[in-house]
Amino acid sequence: MSDLPQDSAADATTRVVAVTSSPSADLLGVPAGPVRLSWRVESATPGSRQLGYQLATLDDAGDLVAQPPVAGAAAIGIPAPLPLAPGERRSFAVRIATDAGWTAWSAPLAVEAGLGGEALAASVIGIPSEEAGPVPLLRREFPLAGGATRARLRVSALGLVDGWINGVKISDALLTPGWTSYQERILIDTYDVTSLLREGENVIVLAVGDGWYRGSFGFARRAGIYGDRIGAIAQLEIDGEVALVTDSFWRGGFGAVRSASLYDGTAIDLRAREDGIHHPGFDDSGWRSAEVVDTDLSLFEPRSAPPVRIVAERPMSPTVRSGGATQLDGGQNISGWVRLSVVGRAGETVTVRHAEVLEPSGDLHTAALRSAKATDTYILDRDGEHVLEPAFTFHGFRYAEVTGAQVLSATAVAISSDLAPRSSFSSSHAALDRFHENVIWSQRDNFVSVPTDCPQRDERLGWTGDAQAFAATANTLMDTRSFWGSWLRDLEIDQTDEGGVASVVPDIIRPVDMMMGGVPTENMGRAGWADAATIVPLSVYESYGEVEVLERQLDSMRRWVEHLRRRAGDGVVLPTEPFQYGDWLDPDAPGDRPWEAKVSSDYVANAFYVQSTRLLARAERIVGDDDRAAGYDALADRVAAATFDRWGEEAITTQTGAALALEFDLAPAARREEIADLLAANVRAENGRIATGFLGTPLVLFALSHNGHLDEAYLMLLRRDAPSWLYQVDRGATTVWERWDAILPDGSIHSGAMDAVAGEGHEEEENSMLSFNHYAYGAMIDWVYRNVAGLAPDLDDPGYRTVHIAPRPTDGLDHATASIQTSYGRLAIDWRVDGDAFAATLEVPFGARAVLDLPVTDASTVTVDGAPAGGSVGHGIHHLVVTAPAIARGSAAAENASSTLTGSSI
Ligand code: BGC
């Protein structure tokens, strides 16, 4: 390594401040196999850079065993030495070389692998139980000779599992093992239970719920989707030796939880509580021996993405209503439940119902829940105070109503897949800030094990269209890498042999007949939904710079695009389909036929075919091969030309049609300016009225701003009248609505009525579609980070290694501050327009390069750190000043605008 400094040269001004891994070291018991390392560096030396790096492992004595140094600036997703063996724990350290010499070694990072099902000595066990019936409890007493130095409990279930050792919960993880495509993979959790064990007799108890495995789920409310028998599997290892496994020596019975359903809620009868179960000597004579549930243990694989946990607790304010019920308001729409403290009498039933909004009468609005009962009940076993909390369920709600006892206090318990927040944003525009907050909440509330459409009604499914629309925003707001990684594996598992991609992942609706407007609907391969197969991986790659996601998904992406190519056959473009979701929920579509958007769904389908093919070409270029990439680019060009020829003229008269033509590069280069002008004119004529559905919404602001129409983008972004993003905020929204007009301008609630029938036995009156917590329309937050804050990653040099600093002030928005925890470290900006100057403080992490694209006019001067400059800057904190800055004129127009609504649904 002649280019690298001598070992003796030390750079004391530079430090490796954090090392992270994939799979994440934050999880105990990750999949065995290769580990990749990334690191963040801080340096007090301006202009310093990484010339090379060195990795080390720690041996048993804790001494570093260094690998040969490697030249280069790479710091993201670097393969660590040797794959992890099952159950192995290994620590890694990193140091880097700069021009000044080598840094000190980083603090070590320990990664511990779990065990797959095949390596377990345990069996899945259960007792006979009914779907929607009492929750089985499985129990075992076991003696231990002495204190353990390291105890690991591995747990999973067919269903959901909670566990206690000696009466203490084994983990704060919830709804474990979470939802995956169970027919091929079920996650297994590893917990450190060292501190829960004691010398002498110990007691372990597992409770098993129906959950997604057996509970009635999906709008067709099918039960037993994955199997009729639920059960749990567990293995306790003490200092590496198997100490206890689930087997037929366990005993099983029932307790207080009389039923638990994800949609319907939990029924708890405290009179049936088995108080002694957590103590040795419990009389289990009324219980029975556990049975082994015949299961293919190779289904169980170690967890690779964070579990669901409690992410917030909020006090709820009570109001006693005229009938005596207590209504609770948590002030925020969440996914979770109510923890209640009540005073009541023995034998009384306490009932807790939930809703996202209130009727004008003040009653809970529960129609939107459709068949989901979202009701928890508790029968009290004695007079006095009780703390009540459900199990194996969650609800989407802001309000709750309690009958049957006097409420002392109530807490709204919010749950989510426990993803680290990644960014922050605030500005001088309070409503925009609130919308940003609402989008974060919608992400939290809907990232519950899988990315769901909504958390309240009888769906909560991993709709792929919603996921692709929101992916870029999701990636900016939270560290989503492993969450998407796990879900994308299920997407691939659920692909058909012909490469078709499901509309929901995990796919539980494929076998269900669904009628949309009288047309039987195939739920595979729908445009803008199935394209999650390509759009999500590329968006993760752009945001985090890790090539792993493309390597893993390349085959799935290819199969999807080849599937489209086969469908198109000799005709180049896709043939007209009997049904497409299209630009779903276009505000001008009939309210009960949200698929009837203004823009042709055949045009939309082919636009997504083009985009998927282009994204695949990119992925091929990065991890596949150039020849294939060139082939796919050529295919995309052919389909684009044919699509534009056939549908383009009509499509570009709609916002979504024009946005697709521009953003997916369908239109001939010579027509782009004209199309952009047409789109801008449309937006101006409509005073910024949004006229896009799920597929057009993520694109329309980009289509404007990429083509010189920033004013119109702001006109749309900051509009307050319906339909618009901020209209929701003015109507008190705390999450993002499914329909632009979920609450109508006269204050009434949309009926949500739908001309669709989903599955057998689905009652007409339950057939509405009205959620107040769908993130798809929140997808514009990605635009806000890139254009308002001005922090934009670059797909050609991803992970914010090259970041474009392009803040765009507008009238009515003269200040913004934002940060993103990038793969390289903290990227942050704080800008303000003051008088005739734009001033910004910019923080760039080590390893990144910030390309300045400041809001300049012909009259501007630009200084960086006091000196005339431009171009790009490296790491450190920089002060930027632009005189006579460019100020977009959007919001002034919006404020003066009077509503000229033409849509049929508002
Ligand atoms: C879901 C959507 C989904 C759509 C597909 C709805 O019921 O809630 O978000 O994408 O169906 O048509």
PDB file of N, CA, C and O and ligand atoms in Angstrom, residues 219 370 453-454 457 459 463-466 514 516 529 579 581 584 694 738 754 769 774, ligand 1:
ATOM      1  N   PHE A 219     -59.443  -7.483   3.676  1.00  0.00           N
ATOM      2  CA  PHE A 219     -60.835  -7.019   3.623  1.00  0.00           C
ATOM      3  C   PHE A 219     -61.833  -8.144   3.400  1.00  0.00           C
ATOM      4  O   PHE A 219     -63.010  -7.992   3.620  1.00  0.00           O
ATOM      5  N   ARG A 370     -64.835   0.109   8.706  1.00  0.00           N
ATOM      6  CA  ARG A 370     -65.468  -1.024   8.014  1.00  0.00           C
ATOM      7  C   ARG A 370     -65.687  -2.157   9.011  1.00  0.00           C
ATOM      8  O   ARG A 370     -66.231  -1.956  10.087  1.00  0.00           O
ATOM      9  N   ASP A 453     -51.014   0.394   4.091  1.00  0.00           N
ATOM     10  CA  ASP A 453     -51.758   1.507   3.504  1.00  0.00           C
ATOM     11  C   ASP A 453     -52.348   2.380   4.602  1.00  0.00           C
ATOM     12  O   ASP A 453     -52.359   3.593   4.501  1.00  0.00           O
ATOM     13  N   CYS A 454     -52.862   1.749   5.645  1.00  0.00           N
ATOM     14  CA  CYS A 454     -53.554   2.469   6.703  1.00  0.00           C
ATOM     15  C   CYS A 454     -53.594   1.572   7.933  1.00  0.00           C
ATOM     16  O   CYS A 454     -53.501   0.363   7.817  1.00  0.00           O
ATOM     17  N   ARG A 457     -58.632   0.443   9.405  1.00  0.00           N
ATOM     18  CA  ARG A 457     -59.753  -0.366   8.918  1.00  0.00           C
ATOM     19  C   ARG A 457     -59.292  -1.805   8.632  1.00  0.00           C
ATOM     20  O   ARG A 457     -58.157  -2.175   8.934  1.00  0.00           O
ATOM     21  N   GLU A 459     -57.853  -3.439   6.537  1.00  0.00           N
ATOM     22  CA  GLU A 459     -56.835  -3.637   5.499  1.00  0.00           C
ATOM     23  C   GLU A 459     -55.481  -3.772   6.167  1.00  0.00           C
ATOM     24  O   GLU A 459     -55.028  -4.842   6.455  1.00  0.00           O
ATOM     25  N   TRP A 463     -49.664  -2.556   0.688  1.00  0.00           N
ATOM     26  CA  TRP A 463     -49.956  -2.147  -0.696  1.00  0.00           C
ATOM     27  C   TRP A 463     -48.682  -1.595  -1.334  1.00  0.00           C
ATOM     28  O   TRP A 463     -48.091  -0.615  -0.861  1.00  0.00           O
ATOM     29  N   THR A 464     -48.309  -2.220  -2.460  1.00  0.00           N
ATOM     30  CA  THR A 464     -47.039  -1.876  -3.085  1.00  0.00           C
ATOM     31  C   THR A 464     -47.061  -0.485  -3.722  1.00  0.00           C
ATOM     32  O   THR A 464     -46.031   0.184  -3.775  1.00  0.00           O
ATOM     33  N   GLY A 465     -48.231  -0.051  -4.204  1.00  0.00           N
ATOM     34  CA  GLY A 465     -48.309   1.270  -4.839  1.00  0.00           C
ATOM     35  C   GLY A 465     -48.053   2.379  -3.844  1.00  0.00           C
ATOM     36  O   GLY A 465     -47.310   3.330  -4.106  1.00  0.00           O
ATOM     37  N   ASP A 466     -48.668   2.271  -2.680  1.00  0.00           N
ATOM     38  CA  ASP A 466     -48.464   3.274  -1.644  1.00  0.00           C
ATOM     39  C   ASP A 466     -46.990   3.299  -1.249  1.00  0.00           C
ATOM     40  O   ASP A 466     -46.396   4.356  -1.048  1.00  0.00           O
ATOM     41  N   MET A 514     -61.942 -10.091  -6.343  1.00  0.00           N
ATOM     42  CA  MET A 514     -62.275  -8.733  -5.962  1.00  0.00           C
ATOM     43  C   MET A 514     -62.892  -8.057  -7.179  1.00  0.00           C
ATOM     44  O   MET A 514     -62.385  -8.170  -8.284  1.00  0.00           O
ATOM     45  N   MET A 516     -64.042  -4.604  -8.951  1.00  0.00           N
ATOM     46  CA  MET A 516     -63.930  -3.150  -8.961  1.00  0.00           C
ATOM     47  C   MET A 516     -64.833  -2.647 -10.070  1.00  0.00           C
ATOM     48  O   MET A 516     -64.573  -2.947 -11.249  1.00  0.00           O
ATOM     49  N   TRP A 529     -48.099  -0.117  -8.851  1.00  0.00           N
ATOM     50  CA  TRP A 529     -48.069  -0.908  -7.614  1.00  0.00           C
ATOM     51  C   TRP A 529     -46.889  -1.884  -7.713  1.00  0.00           C
ATOM     52  O   TRP A 529     -45.926  -1.801  -6.951  1.00  0.00           O
ATOM     53  N   PHE A 579     -58.444  -4.037 -16.013  1.00  0.00           N
ATOM     54  CA  PHE A 579     -58.468  -3.149 -14.840  1.00  0.00           C
ATOM     55  C   PHE A 579     -57.057  -2.735 -14.454  1.00  0.00           C
ATOM     56  O   PHE A 579     -56.142  -3.541 -14.422  1.00  0.00           O
ATOM     57  N   TYR A 581     -55.328   0.076 -11.391  1.00  0.00           N
ATOM     58  CA  TYR A 581     -55.658   1.071 -10.353  1.00  0.00           C
ATOM     59  C   TYR A 581     -55.472   2.482 -10.903  1.00  0.00           C
ATOM     60  O   TYR A 581     -56.131   3.416 -10.480  1.00  0.00           O
ATOM     61  N   TRP A 584     -54.750   6.431  -9.003  1.00  0.00           N
ATOM     62  CA  TRP A 584     -55.720   6.139  -7.942  1.00  0.00           C
ATOM     63  C   TRP A 584     -56.050   7.386  -7.124  1.00  0.00           C
ATOM     64  O   TRP A 584     -55.153   8.092  -6.682  1.00  0.00           O
ATOM     65  N   PHE A 694     -52.559   8.951  -6.466  1.00  0.00           N
ATOM     66  CA  PHE A 694     -51.402   8.362  -5.795  1.00  0.00           C
ATOM     67  C   PHE A 694     -50.152   8.347  -6.680  1.00  0.00           C
ATOM     68  O   PHE A 694     -49.046   8.470  -6.183  1.00  0.00           O
ATOM     69  N   GLU A 738     -56.227   9.772   3.219  1.00  0.00           N
ATOM     70  CA  GLU A 738     -56.278   8.939   2.016  1.00  0.00           C
ATOM     71  C   GLU A 738     -56.882   9.697   0.838  1.00  0.00           C
ATOM     72  O   GLU A 738     -56.405   9.596  -0.291  1.00  0.00           O
ATOM     73  N   MET A 754     -67.787   3.173  -2.087  1.00  0.00           N
ATOM     74  CA  MET A 754     -66.977   2.605  -3.165  1.00  0.00           C
ATOM     75  C   MET A 754     -67.799   1.660  -4.012  1.00  0.00           C
ATOM     76  O   MET A 754     -68.557   0.847  -3.482  1.00  0.00           O
ATOM     77  N   MET A 769     -64.251   3.621   1.730  1.00  0.00           N
ATOM     78  CA  MET A 769     -62.800   3.756   1.729  1.00  0.00           C
ATOM     79  C   MET A 769     -62.458   5.164   2.195  1.00  0.00           C
ATOM     80  O   MET A 769     -62.542   6.111   1.435  1.00  0.00           O
ATOM     81  N   HIS A 774     -53.104   7.640   5.549  1.00  0.00           N
ATOM     82  CA  HIS A 774     -52.501   6.995   4.382  1.00  0.00           C
ATOM     83  C   HIS A 774     -51.314   7.864   3.979  1.00  0.00           C
ATOM     84  O   HIS A 774     -51.473   9.054   3.768  1.00  0.00           O
TER      85      HIS A 774
HETATM   86  C1  BGC B   1     -55.794   0.840  -0.185  1.00  0.00           C
HETATM   87  C2  BGC B   1     -54.847   1.667  -0.991  1.00  0.00           C
HETATM   88  C3  BGC B   1     -54.385   0.794  -2.096  1.00  0.00           C
HETATM   89  C4  BGC B   1     -55.585   0.604  -2.958  1.00  0.00           C
HETATM   90  C5  BGC B   1     -55.306  -0.122  -4.213  1.00  0.00           C
HETATM   91  C6  BGC B   1     -56.984   0.627  -1.045  1.00  0.00           C
HETATM   92  O1  BGC B   1     -58.016  -0.027  -0.428  1.00  0.00           O
HETATM   93  O2  BGC B   1     -56.101   1.410   1.032  1.00  0.00           O
HETATM   94  O3  BGC B   1     -54.021   2.462  -0.352  1.00  0.00           O
HETATM   95  O4  BGC B   1     -53.257   1.175  -2.754  1.00  0.00           O
HETATM   96  O5  BGC B   1     -56.637   0.021  -2.243  1.00  0.00           O
HETATM   97  O6  BGC B   1     -56.288   0.031  -5.046  1.00  0.00           O
END
